[in-house]
Short mmCIF file of C-alpha atoms in Angstrom, two decimals:
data_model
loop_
_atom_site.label_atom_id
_atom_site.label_comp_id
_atom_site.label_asym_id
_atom_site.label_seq_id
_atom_site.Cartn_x
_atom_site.Cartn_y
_atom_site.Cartn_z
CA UNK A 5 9.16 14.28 -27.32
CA UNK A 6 8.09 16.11 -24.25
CA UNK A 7 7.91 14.56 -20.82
CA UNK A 8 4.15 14.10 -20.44
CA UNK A 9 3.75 12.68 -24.21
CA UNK A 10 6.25 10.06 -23.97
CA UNK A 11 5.23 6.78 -24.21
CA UNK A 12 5.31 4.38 -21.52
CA UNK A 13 6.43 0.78 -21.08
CA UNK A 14 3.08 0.28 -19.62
CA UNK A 15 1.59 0.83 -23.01
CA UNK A 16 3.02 -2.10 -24.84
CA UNK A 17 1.81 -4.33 -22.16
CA UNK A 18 -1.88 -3.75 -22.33
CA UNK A 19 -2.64 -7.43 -19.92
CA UNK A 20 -0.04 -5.77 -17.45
CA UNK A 21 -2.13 -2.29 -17.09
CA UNK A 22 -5.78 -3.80 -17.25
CA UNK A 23 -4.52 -6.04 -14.10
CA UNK A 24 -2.79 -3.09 -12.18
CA UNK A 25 -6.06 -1.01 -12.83
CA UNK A 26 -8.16 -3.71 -11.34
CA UNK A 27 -5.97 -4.45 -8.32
CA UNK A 28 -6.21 -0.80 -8.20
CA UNK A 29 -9.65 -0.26 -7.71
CA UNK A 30 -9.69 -3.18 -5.19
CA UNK A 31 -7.18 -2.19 -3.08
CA UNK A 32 -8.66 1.12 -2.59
CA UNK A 33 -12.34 -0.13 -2.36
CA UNK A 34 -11.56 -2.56 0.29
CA UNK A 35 -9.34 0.13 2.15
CA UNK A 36 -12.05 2.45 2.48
CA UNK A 37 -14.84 0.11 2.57
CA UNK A 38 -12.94 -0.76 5.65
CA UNK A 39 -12.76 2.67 7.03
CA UNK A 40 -16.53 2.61 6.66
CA UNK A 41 -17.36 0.63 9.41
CA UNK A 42 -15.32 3.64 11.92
CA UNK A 43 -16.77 6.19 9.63
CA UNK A 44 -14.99 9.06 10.15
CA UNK A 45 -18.27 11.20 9.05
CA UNK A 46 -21.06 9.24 11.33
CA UNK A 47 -19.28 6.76 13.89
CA UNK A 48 -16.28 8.60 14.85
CA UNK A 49 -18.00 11.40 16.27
CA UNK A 50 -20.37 9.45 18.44
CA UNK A 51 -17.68 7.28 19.75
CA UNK A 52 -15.66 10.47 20.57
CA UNK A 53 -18.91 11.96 22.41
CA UNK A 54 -19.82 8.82 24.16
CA UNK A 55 -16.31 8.68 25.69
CA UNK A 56 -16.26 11.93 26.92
CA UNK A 57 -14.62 13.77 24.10
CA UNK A 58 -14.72 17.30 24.10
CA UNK A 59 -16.59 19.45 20.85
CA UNK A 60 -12.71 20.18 19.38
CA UNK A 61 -11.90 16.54 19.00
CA UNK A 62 -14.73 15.83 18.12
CA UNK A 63 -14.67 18.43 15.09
CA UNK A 64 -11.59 16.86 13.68
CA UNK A 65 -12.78 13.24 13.57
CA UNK A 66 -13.42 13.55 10.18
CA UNK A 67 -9.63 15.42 8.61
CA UNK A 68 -7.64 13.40 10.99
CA UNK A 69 -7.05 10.66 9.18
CA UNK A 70 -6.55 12.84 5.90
CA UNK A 71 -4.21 15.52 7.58
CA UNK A 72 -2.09 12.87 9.25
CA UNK A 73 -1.27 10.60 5.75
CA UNK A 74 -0.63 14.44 4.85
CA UNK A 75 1.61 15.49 7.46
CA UNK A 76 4.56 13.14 6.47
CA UNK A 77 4.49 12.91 2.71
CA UNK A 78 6.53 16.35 2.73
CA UNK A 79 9.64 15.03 4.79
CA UNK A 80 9.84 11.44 2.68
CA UNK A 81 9.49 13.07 -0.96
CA UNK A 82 13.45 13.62 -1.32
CA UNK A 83 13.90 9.98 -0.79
CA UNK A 84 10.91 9.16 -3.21
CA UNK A 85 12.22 10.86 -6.04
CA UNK A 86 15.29 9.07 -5.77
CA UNK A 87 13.82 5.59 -6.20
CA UNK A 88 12.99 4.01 -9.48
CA UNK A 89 10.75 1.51 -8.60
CA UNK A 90 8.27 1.98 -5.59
CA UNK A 91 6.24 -1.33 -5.28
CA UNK A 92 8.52 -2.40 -1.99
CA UNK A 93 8.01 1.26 -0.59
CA UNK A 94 4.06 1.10 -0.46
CA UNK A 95 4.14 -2.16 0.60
CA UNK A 96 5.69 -2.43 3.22
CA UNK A 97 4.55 0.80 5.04
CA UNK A 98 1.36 -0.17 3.95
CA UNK A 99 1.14 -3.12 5.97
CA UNK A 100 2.46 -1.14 9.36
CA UNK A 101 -0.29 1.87 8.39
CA UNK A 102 -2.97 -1.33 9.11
CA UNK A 103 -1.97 -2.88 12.09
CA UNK A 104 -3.27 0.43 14.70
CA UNK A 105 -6.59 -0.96 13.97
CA UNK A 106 -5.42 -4.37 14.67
CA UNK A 107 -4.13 -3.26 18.16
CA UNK A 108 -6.88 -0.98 18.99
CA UNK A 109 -9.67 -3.35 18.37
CA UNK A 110 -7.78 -6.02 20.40
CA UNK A 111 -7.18 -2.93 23.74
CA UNK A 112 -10.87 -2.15 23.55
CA UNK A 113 -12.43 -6.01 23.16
CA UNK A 114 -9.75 -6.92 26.55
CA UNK A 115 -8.94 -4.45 28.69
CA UNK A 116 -12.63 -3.94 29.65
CA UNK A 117 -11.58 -0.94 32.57
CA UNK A 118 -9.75 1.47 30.57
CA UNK A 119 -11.49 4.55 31.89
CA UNK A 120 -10.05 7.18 30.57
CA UNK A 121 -7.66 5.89 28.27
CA UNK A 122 -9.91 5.00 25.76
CA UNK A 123 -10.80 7.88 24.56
CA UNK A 124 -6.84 8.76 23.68
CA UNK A 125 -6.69 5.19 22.18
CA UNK A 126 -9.11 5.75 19.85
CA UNK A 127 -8.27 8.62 18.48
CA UNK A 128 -4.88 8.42 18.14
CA UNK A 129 -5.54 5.06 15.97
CA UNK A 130 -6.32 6.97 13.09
CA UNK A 131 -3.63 9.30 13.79
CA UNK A 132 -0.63 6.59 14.17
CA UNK A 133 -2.70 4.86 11.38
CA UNK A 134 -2.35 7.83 9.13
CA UNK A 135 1.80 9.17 9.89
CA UNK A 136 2.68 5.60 9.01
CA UNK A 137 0.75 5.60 5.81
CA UNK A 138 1.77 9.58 4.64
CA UNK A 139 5.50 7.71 4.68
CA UNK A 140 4.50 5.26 1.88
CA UNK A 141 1.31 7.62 0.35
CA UNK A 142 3.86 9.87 -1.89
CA UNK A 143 5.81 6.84 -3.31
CA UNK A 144 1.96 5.02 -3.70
CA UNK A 145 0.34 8.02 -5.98
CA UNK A 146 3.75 8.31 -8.08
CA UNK A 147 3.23 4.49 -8.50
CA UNK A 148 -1.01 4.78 -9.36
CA UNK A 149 -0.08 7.95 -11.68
CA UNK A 150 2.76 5.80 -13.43
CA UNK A 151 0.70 2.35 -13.69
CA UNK A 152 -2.71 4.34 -14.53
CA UNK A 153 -3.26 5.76 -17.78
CA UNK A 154 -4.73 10.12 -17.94
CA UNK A 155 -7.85 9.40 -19.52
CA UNK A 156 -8.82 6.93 -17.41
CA UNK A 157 -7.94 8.26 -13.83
CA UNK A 158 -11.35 9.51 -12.95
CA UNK A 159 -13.06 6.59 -13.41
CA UNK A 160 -10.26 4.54 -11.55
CA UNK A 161 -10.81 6.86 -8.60
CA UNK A 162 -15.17 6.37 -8.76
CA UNK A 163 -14.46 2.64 -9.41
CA UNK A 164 -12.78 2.76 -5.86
CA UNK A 165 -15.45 4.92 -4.29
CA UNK A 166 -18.22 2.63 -5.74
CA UNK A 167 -16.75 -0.98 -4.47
CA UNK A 168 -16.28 1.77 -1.05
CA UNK A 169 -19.76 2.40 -0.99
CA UNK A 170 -21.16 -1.35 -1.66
CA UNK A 171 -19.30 -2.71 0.91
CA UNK A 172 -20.36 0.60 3.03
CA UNK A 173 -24.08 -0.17 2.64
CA UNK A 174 -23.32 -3.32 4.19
CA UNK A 175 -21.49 -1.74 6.84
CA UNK A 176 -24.30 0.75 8.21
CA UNK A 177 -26.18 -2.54 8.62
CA UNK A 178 -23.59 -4.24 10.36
CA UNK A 179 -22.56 -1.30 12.58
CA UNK A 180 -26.81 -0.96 13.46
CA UNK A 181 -26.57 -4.79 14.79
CA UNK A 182 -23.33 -4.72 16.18
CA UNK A 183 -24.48 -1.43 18.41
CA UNK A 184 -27.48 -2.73 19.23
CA UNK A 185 -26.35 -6.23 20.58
CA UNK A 186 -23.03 -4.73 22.18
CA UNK A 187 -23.23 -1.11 22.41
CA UNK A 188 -20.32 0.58 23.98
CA UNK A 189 -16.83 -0.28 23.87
CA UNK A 190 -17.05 -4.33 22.56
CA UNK A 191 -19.05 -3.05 19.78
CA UNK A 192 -16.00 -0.30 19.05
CA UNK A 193 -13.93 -3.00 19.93
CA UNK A 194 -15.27 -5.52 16.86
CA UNK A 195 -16.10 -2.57 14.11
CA UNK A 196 -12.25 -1.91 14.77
CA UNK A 197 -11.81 -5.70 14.01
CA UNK A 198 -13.95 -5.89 11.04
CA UNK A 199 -11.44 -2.75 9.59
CA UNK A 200 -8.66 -4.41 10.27
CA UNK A 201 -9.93 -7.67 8.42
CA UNK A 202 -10.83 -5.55 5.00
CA UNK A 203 -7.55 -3.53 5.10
CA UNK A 204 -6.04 -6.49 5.20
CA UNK A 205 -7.41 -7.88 2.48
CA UNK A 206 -6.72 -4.31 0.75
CA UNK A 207 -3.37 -4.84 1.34
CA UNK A 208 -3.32 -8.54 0.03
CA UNK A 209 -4.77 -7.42 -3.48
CA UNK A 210 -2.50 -4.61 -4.04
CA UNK A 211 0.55 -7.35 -3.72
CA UNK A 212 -0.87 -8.59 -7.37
CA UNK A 213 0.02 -5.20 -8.54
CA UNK A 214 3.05 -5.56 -11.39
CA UNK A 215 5.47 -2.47 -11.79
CA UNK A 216 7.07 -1.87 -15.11
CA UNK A 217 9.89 0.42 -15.09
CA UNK A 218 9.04 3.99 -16.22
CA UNK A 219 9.28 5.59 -19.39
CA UNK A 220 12.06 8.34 -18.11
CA UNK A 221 13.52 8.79 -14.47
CA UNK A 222 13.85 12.73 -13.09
CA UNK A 223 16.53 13.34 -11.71
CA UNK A 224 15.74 14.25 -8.04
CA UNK A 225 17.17 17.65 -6.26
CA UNK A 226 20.81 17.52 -5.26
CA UNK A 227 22.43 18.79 -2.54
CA UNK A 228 21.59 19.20 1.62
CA UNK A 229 18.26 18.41 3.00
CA UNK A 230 18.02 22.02 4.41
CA UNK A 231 19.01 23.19 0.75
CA UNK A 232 15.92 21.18 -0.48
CA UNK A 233 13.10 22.81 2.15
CA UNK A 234 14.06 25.96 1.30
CA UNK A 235 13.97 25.18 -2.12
CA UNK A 236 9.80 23.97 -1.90
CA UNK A 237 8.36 27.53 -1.44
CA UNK A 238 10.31 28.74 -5.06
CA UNK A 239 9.18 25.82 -6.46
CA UNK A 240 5.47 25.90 -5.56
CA UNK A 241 5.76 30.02 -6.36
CA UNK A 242 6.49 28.65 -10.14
CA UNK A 243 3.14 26.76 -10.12
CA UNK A 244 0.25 29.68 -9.51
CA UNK A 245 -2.43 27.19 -10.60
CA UNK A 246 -1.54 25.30 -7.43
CA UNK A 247 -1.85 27.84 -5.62
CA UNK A 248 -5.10 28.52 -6.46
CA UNK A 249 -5.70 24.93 -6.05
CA UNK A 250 -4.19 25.26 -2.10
CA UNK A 251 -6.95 28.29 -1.67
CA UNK A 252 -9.45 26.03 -3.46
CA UNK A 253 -8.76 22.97 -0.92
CA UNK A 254 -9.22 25.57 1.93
CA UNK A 255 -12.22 26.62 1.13
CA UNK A 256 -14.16 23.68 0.16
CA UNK A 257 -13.63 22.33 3.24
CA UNK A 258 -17.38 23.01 4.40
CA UNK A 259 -18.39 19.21 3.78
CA UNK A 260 -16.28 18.51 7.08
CA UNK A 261 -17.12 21.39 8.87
CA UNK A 262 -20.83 20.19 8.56
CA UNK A 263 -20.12 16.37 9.33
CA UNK A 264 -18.12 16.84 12.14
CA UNK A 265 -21.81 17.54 14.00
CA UNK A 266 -24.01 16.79 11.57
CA UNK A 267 -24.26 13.61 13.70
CA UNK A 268 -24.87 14.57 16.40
CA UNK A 269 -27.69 17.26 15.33
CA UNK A 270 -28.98 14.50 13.31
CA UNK A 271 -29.64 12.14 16.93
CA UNK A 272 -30.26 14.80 19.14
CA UNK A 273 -32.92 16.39 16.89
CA UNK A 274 -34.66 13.54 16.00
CA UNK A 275 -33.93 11.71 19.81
CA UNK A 276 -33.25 8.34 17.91
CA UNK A 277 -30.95 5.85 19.22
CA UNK A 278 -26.89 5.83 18.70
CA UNK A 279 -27.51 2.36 16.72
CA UNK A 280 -29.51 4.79 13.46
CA UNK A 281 -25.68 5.88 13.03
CA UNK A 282 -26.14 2.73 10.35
CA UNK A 283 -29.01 3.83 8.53
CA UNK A 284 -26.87 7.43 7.95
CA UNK A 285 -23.63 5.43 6.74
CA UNK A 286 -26.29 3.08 4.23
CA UNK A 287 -27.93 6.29 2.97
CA UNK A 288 -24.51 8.05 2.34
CA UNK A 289 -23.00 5.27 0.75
CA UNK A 290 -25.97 4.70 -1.90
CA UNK A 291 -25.29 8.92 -2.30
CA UNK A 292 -21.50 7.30 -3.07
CA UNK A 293 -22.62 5.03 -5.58
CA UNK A 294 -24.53 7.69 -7.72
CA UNK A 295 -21.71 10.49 -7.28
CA UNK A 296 -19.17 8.38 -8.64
CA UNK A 297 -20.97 7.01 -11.18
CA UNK A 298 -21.30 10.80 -12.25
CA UNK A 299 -17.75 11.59 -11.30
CA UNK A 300 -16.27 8.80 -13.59
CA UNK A 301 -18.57 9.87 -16.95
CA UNK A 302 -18.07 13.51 -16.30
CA UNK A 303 -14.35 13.52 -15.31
CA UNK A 304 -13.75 11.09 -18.50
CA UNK A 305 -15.13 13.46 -20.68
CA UNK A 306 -14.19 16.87 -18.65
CA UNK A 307 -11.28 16.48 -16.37
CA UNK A 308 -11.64 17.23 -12.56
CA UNK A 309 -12.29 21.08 -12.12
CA UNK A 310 -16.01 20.44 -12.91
CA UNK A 311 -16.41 17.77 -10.59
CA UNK A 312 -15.13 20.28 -7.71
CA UNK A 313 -17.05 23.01 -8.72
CA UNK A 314 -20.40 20.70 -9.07
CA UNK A 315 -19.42 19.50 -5.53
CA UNK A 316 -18.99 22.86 -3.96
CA UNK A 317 -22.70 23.88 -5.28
CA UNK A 318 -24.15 20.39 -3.82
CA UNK A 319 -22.29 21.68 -0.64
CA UNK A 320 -24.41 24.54 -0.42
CA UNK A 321 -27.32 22.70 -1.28
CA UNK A 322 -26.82 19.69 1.97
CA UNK A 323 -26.08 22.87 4.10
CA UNK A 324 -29.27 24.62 3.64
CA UNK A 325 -31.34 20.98 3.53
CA UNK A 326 -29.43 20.13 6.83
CA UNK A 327 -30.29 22.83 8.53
CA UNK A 328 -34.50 23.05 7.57
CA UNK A 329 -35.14 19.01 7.69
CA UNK A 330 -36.38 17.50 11.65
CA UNK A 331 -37.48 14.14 10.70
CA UNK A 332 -35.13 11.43 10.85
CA UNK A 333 -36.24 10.85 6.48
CA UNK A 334 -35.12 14.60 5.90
CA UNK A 335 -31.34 13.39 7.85
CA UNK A 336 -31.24 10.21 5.82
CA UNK A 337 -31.44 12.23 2.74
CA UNK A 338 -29.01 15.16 4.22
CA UNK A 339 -26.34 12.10 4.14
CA UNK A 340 -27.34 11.37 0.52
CA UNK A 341 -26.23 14.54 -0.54
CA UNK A 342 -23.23 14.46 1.65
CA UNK A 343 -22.25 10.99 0.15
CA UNK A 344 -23.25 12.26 -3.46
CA UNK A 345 -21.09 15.48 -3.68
CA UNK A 346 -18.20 14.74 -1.23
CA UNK A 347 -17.03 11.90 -3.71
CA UNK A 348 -17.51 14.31 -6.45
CA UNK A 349 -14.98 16.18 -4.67
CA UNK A 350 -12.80 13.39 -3.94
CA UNK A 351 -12.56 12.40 -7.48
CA UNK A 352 -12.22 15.33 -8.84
CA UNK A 353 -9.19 16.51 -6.44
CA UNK A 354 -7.33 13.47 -7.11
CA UNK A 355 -7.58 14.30 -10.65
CA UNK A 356 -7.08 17.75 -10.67
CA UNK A 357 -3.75 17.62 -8.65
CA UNK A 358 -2.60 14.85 -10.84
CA UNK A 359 -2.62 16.58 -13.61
CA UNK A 360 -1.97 20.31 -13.10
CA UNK A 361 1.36 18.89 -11.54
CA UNK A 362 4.25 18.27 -14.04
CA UNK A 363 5.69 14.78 -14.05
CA UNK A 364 9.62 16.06 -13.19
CA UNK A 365 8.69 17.39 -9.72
CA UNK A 366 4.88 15.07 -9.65
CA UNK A 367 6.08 13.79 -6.39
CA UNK A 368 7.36 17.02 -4.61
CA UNK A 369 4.93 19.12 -5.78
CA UNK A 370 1.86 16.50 -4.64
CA UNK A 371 3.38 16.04 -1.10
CA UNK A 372 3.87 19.87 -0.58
CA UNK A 373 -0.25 19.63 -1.38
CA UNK A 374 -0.71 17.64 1.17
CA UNK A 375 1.60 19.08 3.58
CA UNK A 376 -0.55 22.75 2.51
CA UNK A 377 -3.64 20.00 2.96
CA UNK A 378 -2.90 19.42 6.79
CA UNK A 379 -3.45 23.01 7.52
CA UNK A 380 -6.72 23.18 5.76
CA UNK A 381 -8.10 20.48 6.98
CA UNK A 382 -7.17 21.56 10.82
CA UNK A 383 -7.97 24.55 10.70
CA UNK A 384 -11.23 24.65 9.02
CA UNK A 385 -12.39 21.78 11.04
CA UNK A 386 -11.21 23.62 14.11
CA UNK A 387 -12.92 26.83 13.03
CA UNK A 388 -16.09 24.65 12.80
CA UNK A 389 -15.09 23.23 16.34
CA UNK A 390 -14.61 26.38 17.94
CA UNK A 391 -17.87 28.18 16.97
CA UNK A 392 -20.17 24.98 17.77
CA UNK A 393 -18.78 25.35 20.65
CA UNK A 394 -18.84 28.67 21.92
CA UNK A 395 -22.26 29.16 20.36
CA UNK A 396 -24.28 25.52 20.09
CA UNK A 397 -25.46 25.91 17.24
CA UNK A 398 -25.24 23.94 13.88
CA UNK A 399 -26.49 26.30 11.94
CA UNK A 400 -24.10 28.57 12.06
CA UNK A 401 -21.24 25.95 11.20
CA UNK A 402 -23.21 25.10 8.19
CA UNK A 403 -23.96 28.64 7.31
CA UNK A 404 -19.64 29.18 7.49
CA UNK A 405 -19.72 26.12 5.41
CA UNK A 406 -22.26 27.74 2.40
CA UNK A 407 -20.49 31.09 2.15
CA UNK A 408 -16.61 29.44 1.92
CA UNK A 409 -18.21 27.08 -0.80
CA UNK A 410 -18.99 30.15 -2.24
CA UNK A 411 -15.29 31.37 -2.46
CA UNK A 412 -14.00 28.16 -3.23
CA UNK A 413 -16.07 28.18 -6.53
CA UNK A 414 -15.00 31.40 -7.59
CA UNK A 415 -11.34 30.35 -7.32
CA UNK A 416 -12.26 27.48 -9.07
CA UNK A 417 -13.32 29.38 -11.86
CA UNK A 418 -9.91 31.08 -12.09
CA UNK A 419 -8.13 27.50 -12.70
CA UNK A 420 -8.24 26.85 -15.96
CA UNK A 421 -8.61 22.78 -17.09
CA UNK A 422 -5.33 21.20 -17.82
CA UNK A 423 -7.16 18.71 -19.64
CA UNK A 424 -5.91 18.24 -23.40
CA UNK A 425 -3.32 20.92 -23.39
CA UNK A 426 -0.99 18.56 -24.41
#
């Protein structure tokens, strides 16, 4: 029986899975739910700006997060492939990946005269935040892919997007009051509470989580560490789909490109306060809602390259709407579309990579993504950075954004759907 047909001992214990999917769903809904009230699209930004941030930070607000949980999976997979059981792994990296927020919210809410350190305070929270979590991240999607059955990834991902964007809609109201009563630094200082509180709580839920032994163990690469790096690039060469999933990433990076100022051209048009940063989260959460509701049908039925290549043409469309609209109802619904197709994306990555990689090298193979991820992520965001700010202009960063949407479609086109080849 081949590797990816065998069956699993998660399979005779149907009470076991249906629990694991739930806790699932909740840990990652009440992780990002979290995140929502520093969202790294609307908030982060602003805060950057306000505290004297220059346009290059505040470009990569958005992929730093991302490209730091990225950054370390690489170095830890040799390790990860040698363990059998990963539930102590995630956890406990897990709970160190929360407490930056923790710290941060506590520096900001006391130490009232900061000056100039804030601004390196906040943005290296997300950083710290995400190196600590890219430790435990490779051992945490080798767990999910194990506990999670194929046909039902997709909608485990949207079911995690969707309890993201309920408690997100709260959270544009809550950041709207909470900048308008104490705008500034206390009101950074509690949203970076509140975060802490619900990745707690993330963390609590994924401690229900039950791991059941798996139905084979690969045997991980032997030999020196050095022996193992050089080993990555032959390995990935054997994989050309992934490759073309590497250019794909790179190129559908234009939703981050365009959110990194979208913000900011969004208040600056319109001259509304910083506290309408709330109404943008609400509006882009509801967009959330909808695109994973689509994203968990159509990636049941289809598999993930659809999803990416529907995401990539909604791409286009929030550039060109972006870029036309002036009234503060036209932004609203720019951040509808940016909610609706991003999580497209989203899902449809996560399912895509999951299974176009082969379970004997799932781990290695995922955490060289990410470590190819990093570099995406920077650099397009910096790309977007740098012309903003040699030139001003938003429309030209979204116009950059349209025409690599463009090219990431066509390689999309190229990959064909691993779904059901088995």
């Amino acid at each position: 029986m081949p590797p990816d047909t065998a069956v699993s001992p998660q399979q005779h214990h149907p009470q076991v899975v249906r629990r694991n999917f739930i806790c699932h769903c909740l840990e990652g809904g009440l992780y990002m739910g979290g995140v929502a009230f520093l969202q790294p699209e609307t908030v982060m930004p602003k805060m950057v700006e306000q505290l004297g941030g220059r346009s290059a930070i505040i470009a990569i607000m958005p992929a730093i997060l991302p490209a730091a949980f990225a950054m370390a999976g690489l170095f830890v997979s040799p390790l990860v492939e040698r363990l059998t059981k990963f539930k102590l792994w995630v956890m406990s990296f897990g709970l160190l990946q929360r407490l930056p927020y923790l710290i941060t919210g506590l520096v900001l809410w006391f130490w009232q005269d900061a000056g100039p350190w804030l601004l390196p305070v906040v943005v290296l929270t997300p950083v710290v935040s995400g190196l600590i979590g890219g430790v435990g991240v490779v051992a945490w999607m080798e767990m999910v892919t194990r506990m999670v059955p194929e046909r039902v990834r997709a909608a485990g991902w949207a079911a995690r997007y969707i309890t993201q964007a309920c408690i997100g809609m709260v959270a544009g109201a809550v950041i709207h009051q909470v900048l308008t009563h104490s705008p500034g630094q206390r009101g950074y200082a509690v949203l970076h509470l509140i975060t802490f509180g619900f990745l707690f709580l993330s963390w609590l839920s994924q401690s229900f989580m039950r791991e059941l032994p798996a139905a084979r163990h690969y045997h991980p690469h032997s030999g020196s560490y050095w022996s193992y790096l050089c080993s990555l690039p032959g390995l990935l060469g054997k994989h050309p789909q992934l490759l073309k999933l590497i250019a794909a990433r790179f190129t559908g990076m234009g939703y981050l490109m365009v959110v990194s100022f979208l913000t900011l051209h969004a208040l600056h048009t319109t001259g509304r306060p910083e506290a309408d940063e709330g109404s943008f989260v609400s509006f882009q959460n509801i967009g959330t809602i909808l695109g994973s509701l689509l994203a968990a049908w159509l990636g049941y039925h289809k598999g993930g390259r659809v999803l990416l290549i529907l995401s990539r043409l909604i791409c286009i469309t929030m550039c060109i709407w972006s870029s036309l609209t002036h009234s503060f109802g036209g932004f609203t619904a720019a951040y509808f579309i940016l909610g609706f197709g991003l999580f497209l994306d989203r899902v449809g990555d996560l399912t895509l990579t999951a299974e176009l990689c082969p379970p004997e090298r799932r781990s290695t193979l995922q955490a060289i993504l990410g470590f190819c991820n990093v570099w995406s992520l920077m650099i397009a965001t910096s790309l977007g950075g740098v012309i903003y700010s040699l030139s001003g202009s938003f429309y030209l960063v979204a116009c950059l954004a349209a025409v690599m949407s463009v090219v990431s479609i066509l390689i999309l086109c190229g990959i064909p759907e691993p779904r059901g080849k088995s």
